[in-house]
mmCIF file of C-alpha atoms in Angstrom:
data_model
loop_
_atom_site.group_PDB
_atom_site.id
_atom_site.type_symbol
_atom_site.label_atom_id
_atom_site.label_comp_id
_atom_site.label_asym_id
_atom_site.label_seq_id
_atom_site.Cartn_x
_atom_site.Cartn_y
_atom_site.Cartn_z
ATOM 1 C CA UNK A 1 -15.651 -26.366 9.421
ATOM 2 C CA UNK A 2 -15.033 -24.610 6.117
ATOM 3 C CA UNK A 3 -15.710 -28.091 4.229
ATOM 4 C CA UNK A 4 -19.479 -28.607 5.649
ATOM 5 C CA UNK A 5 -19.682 -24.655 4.595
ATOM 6 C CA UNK A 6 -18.476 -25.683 1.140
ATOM 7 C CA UNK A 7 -21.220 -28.813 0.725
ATOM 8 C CA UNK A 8 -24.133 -26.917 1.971
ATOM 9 C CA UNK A 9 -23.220 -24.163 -0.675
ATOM 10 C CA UNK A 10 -23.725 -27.481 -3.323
ATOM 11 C CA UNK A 11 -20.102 -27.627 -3.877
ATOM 12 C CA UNK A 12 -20.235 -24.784 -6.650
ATOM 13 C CA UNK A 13 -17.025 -23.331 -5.592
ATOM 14 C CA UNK A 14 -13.947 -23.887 -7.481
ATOM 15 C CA UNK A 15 -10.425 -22.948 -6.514
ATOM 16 C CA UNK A 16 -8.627 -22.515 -9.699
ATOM 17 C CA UNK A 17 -5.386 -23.408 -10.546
ATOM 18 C CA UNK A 18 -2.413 -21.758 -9.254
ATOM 19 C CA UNK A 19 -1.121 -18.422 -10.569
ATOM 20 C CA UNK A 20 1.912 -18.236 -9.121
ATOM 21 C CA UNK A 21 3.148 -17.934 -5.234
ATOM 22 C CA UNK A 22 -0.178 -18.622 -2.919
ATOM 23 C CA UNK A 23 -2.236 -16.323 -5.106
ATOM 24 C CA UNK A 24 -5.359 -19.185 -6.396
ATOM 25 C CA UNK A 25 -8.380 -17.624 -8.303
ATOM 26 C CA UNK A 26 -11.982 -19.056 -7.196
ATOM 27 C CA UNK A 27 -14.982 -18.843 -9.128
ATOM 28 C CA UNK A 28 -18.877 -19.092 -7.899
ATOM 29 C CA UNK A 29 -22.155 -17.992 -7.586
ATOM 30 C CA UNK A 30 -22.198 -14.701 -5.687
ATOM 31 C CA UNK A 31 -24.254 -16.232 -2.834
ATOM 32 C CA UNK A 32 -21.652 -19.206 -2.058
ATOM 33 C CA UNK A 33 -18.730 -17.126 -1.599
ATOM 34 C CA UNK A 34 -19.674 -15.780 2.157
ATOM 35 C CA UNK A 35 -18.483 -18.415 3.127
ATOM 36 C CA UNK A 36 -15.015 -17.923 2.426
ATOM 37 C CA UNK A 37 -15.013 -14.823 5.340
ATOM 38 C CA UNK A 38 -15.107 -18.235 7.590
ATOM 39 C CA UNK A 39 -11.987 -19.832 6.091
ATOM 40 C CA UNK A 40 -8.692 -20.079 7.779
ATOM 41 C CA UNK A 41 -6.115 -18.885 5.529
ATOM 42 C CA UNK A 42 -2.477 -19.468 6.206
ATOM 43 C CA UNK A 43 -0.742 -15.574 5.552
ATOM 44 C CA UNK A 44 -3.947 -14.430 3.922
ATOM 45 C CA UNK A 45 -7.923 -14.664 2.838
ATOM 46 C CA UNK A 46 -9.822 -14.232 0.237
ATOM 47 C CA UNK A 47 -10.503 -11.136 -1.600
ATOM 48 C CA UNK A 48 -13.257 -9.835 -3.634
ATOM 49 C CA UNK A 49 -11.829 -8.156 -6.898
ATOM 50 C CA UNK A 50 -15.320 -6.822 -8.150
ATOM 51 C CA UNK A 51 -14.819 -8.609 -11.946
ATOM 52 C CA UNK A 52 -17.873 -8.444 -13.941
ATOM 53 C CA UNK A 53 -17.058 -11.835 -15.804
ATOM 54 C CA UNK A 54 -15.906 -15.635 -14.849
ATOM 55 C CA UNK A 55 -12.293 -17.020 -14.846
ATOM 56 C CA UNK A 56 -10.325 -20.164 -14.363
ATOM 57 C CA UNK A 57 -13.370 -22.209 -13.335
ATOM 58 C CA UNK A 58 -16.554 -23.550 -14.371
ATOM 59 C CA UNK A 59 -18.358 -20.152 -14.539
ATOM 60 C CA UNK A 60 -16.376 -19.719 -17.831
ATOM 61 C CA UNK A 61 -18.254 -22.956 -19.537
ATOM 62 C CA UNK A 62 -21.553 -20.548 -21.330
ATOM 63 C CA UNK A 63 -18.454 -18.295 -22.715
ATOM 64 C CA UNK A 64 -17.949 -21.820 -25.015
ATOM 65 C CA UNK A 65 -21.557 -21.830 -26.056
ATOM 66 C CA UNK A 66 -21.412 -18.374 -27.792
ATOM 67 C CA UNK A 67 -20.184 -17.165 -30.818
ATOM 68 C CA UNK A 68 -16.589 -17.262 -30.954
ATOM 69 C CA UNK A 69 -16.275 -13.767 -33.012
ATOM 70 C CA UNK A 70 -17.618 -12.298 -30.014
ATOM 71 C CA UNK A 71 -14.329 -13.137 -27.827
ATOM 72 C CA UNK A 72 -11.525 -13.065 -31.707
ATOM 73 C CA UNK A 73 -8.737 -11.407 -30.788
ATOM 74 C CA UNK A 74 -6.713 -13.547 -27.954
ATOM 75 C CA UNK A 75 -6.582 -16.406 -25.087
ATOM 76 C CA UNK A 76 -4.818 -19.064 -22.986
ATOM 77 C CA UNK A 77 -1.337 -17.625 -22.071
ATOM 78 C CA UNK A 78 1.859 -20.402 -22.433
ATOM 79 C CA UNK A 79 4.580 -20.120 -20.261
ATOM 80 C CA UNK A 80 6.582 -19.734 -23.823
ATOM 81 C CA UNK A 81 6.320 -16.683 -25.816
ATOM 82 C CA UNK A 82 4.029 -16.377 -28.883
ATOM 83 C CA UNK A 83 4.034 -14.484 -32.193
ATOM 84 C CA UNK A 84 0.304 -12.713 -32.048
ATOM 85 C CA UNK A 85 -1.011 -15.150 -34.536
ATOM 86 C CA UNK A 86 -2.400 -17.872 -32.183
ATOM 87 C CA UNK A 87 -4.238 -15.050 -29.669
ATOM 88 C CA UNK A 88 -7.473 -15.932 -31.665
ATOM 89 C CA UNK A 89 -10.967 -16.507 -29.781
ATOM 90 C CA UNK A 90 -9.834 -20.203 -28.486
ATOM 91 C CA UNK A 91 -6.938 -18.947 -26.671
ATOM 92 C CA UNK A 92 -9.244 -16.519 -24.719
ATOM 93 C CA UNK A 93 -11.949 -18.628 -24.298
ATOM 94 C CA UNK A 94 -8.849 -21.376 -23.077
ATOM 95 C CA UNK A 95 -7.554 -18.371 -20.442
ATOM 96 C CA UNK A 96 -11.011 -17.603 -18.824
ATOM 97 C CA UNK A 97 -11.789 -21.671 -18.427
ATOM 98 C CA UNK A 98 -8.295 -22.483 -17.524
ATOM 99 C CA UNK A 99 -5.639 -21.551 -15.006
ATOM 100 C CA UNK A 100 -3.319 -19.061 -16.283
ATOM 101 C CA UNK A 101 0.419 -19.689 -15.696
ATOM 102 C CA UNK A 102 1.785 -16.411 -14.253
ATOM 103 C CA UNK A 103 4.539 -18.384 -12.541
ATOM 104 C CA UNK A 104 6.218 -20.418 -14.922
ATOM 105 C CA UNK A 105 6.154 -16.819 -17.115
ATOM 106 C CA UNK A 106 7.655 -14.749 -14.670
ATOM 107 C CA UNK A 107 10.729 -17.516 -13.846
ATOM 108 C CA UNK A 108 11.733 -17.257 -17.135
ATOM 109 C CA UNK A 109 10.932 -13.542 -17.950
ATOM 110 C CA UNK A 110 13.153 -13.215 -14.630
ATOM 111 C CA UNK A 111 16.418 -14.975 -16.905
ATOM 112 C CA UNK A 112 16.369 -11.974 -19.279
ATOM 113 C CA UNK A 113 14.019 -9.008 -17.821
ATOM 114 C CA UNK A 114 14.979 -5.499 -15.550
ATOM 115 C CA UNK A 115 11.744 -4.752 -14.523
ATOM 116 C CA UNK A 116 7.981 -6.030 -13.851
ATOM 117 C CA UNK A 117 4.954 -3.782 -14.764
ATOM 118 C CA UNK A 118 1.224 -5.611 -13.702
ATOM 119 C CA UNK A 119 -1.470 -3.703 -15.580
ATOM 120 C CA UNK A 120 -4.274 -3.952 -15.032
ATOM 121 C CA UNK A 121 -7.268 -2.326 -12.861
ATOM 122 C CA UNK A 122 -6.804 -4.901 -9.945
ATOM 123 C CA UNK A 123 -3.426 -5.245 -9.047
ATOM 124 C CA UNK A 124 -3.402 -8.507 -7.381
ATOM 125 C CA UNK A 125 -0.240 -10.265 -9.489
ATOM 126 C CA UNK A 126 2.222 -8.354 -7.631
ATOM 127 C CA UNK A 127 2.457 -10.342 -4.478
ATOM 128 C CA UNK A 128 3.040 -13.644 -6.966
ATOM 129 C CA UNK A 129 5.124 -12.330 -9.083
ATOM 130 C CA UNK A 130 7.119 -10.722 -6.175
ATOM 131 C CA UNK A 131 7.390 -14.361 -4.583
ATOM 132 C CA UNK A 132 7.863 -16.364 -7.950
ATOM 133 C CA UNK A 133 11.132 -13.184 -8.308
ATOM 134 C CA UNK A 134 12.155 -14.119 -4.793
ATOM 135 C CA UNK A 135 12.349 -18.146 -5.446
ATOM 136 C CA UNK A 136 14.282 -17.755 -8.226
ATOM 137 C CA UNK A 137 16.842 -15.075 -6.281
ATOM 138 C CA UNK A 138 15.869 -12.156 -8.657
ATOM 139 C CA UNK A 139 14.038 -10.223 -5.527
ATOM 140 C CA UNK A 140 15.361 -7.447 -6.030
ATOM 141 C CA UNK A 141 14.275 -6.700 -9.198
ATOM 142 C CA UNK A 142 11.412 -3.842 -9.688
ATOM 143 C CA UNK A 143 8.065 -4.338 -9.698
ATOM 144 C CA UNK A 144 4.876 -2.018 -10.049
ATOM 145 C CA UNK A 145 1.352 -1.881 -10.905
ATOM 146 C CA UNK A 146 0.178 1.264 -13.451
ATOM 147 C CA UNK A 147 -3.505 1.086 -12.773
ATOM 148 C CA UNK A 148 -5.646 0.835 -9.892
ATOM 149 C CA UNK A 149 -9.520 1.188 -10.258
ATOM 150 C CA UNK A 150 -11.065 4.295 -8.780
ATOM 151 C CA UNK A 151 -7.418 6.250 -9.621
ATOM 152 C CA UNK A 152 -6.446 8.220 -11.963
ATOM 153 C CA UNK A 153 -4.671 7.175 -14.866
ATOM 154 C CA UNK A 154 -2.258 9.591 -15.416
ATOM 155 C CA UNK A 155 -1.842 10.277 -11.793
ATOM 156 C CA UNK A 156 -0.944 6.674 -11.429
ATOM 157 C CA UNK A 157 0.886 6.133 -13.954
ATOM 158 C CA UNK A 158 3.579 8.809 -12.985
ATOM 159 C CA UNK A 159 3.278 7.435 -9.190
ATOM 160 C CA UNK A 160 4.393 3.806 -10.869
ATOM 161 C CA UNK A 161 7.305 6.036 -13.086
ATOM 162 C CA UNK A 162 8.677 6.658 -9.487
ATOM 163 C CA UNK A 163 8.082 3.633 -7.750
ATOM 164 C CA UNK A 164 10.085 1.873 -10.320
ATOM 165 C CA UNK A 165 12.927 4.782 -10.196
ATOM 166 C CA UNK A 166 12.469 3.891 -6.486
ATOM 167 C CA UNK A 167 13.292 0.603 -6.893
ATOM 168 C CA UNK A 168 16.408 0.804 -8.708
ATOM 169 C CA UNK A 169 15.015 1.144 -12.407
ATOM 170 C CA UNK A 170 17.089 3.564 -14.353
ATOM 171 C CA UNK A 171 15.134 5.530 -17.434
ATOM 172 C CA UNK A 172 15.404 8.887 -19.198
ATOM 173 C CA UNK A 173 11.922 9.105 -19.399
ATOM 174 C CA UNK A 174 12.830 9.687 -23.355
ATOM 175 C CA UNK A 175 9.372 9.467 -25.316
ATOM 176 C CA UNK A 176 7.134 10.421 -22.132
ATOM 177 C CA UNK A 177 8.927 13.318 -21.370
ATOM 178 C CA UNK A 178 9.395 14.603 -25.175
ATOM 179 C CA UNK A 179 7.926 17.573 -25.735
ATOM 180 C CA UNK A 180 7.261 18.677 -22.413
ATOM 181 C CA UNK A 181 8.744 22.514 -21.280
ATOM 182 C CA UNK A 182 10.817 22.618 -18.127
ATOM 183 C CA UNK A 183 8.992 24.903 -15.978
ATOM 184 C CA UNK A 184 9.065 26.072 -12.586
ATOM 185 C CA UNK A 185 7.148 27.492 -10.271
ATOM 186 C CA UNK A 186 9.083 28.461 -7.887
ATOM 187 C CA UNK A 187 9.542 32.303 -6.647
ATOM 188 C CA UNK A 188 13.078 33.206 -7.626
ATOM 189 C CA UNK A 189 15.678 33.313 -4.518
ATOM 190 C CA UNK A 190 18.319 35.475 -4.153
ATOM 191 C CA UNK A 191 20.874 32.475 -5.173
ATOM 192 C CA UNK A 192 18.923 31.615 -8.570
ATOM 193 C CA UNK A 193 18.906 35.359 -9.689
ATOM 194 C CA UNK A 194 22.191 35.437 -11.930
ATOM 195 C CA UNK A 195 24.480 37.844 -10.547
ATOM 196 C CA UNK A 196 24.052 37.569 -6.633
ATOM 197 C CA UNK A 197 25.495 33.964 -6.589
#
């Protein structure tokens, strides 16, 4: 049923390449994608993230046409790690148009790292990177998002300090909590008042 769905829409949907687990970016035209309500999904559907631009699909192709100083500073991430000097306006332009590779990343960030921040306003890695962790038996590693649209920052960011604490991720808190007074503010009790112990 979903296929007939798919030609009448003229075939302008694209499922994009994988990024990791069962997570799979789509892009199209905002009137095709109703149809995707109608899909069967096995262990999920699709979501609308609200992005205001195209990714992993042909939406991406005008991004080619314009000037490429307008998009200098980054792109297309390898599953290997890179120095800074190649993130120039080819490698973004390379991961908007192509898939990125979130899972071949996070196996071997999983040989050497504690932890797993996602940030970003929509936190939809999680789930694959949580999966990709479990495949590779490091499941029990911690994993948070800092941002979520609609919250706010700071708020967030502290609810993420003790989700990961949560998880098993130990930290002083050194930098973030430099500087900051101990305070209370708490009414004394008669067992915090020195002398009636």
């Amino acid at each position: 049923m979903h296929g007939r769905r798919y030609r009448r829409g003229g075939g302008r949907l694209r499922r994009g390449p994988g990024g990791g687990g069962d997570l799979r970016p789509s892009a199209s035209d905002r009137l095709r994608v109703p149809f995707l309500r109608h899909r069967p999904c096995r262990g999920g559907g699709a979501v609308r993230t609200g992005r205001d631009h195209a990714s992993a699909g042909y939406r991406a192709l005008p991004l080619h046409r314009r000037p490429r100083a307008a998009v200098a500073g980054g792109g297309r991430a390898p599953a290997s790690p890179l120095d800074g000097t190649s993130l120039d306006a080819d490698y973004w332009y390379r991961n908007l148009r192509h898939g990125v590779l979130l899972e071949p990343v996070v196996r071997r960030l999983a040989e050497a790292s504690g932890a797993f921040v996602e940030v970003g306003p929509h936190p939809v890695l999680s789930v694959p990177m949580r999966e990709t962790l479990e495949s590779v038996g490091a499941g029990d590693r911690p994993l948070v998002h800092t941002l979520q649209r609609d919250q706010d920052p700071g708020d967030r960011f502290l609810a993420a300090l003790a989700e990961a604490h949560c998880q098993g991720w130990r930290s002083t808190g050194g930098a973030f909590w430099a500087g900051a007074a101990a305070t209370s503010t708490c009414p004394p009790t008669p067992s915090s008042v020195a002398g009636t112990g």
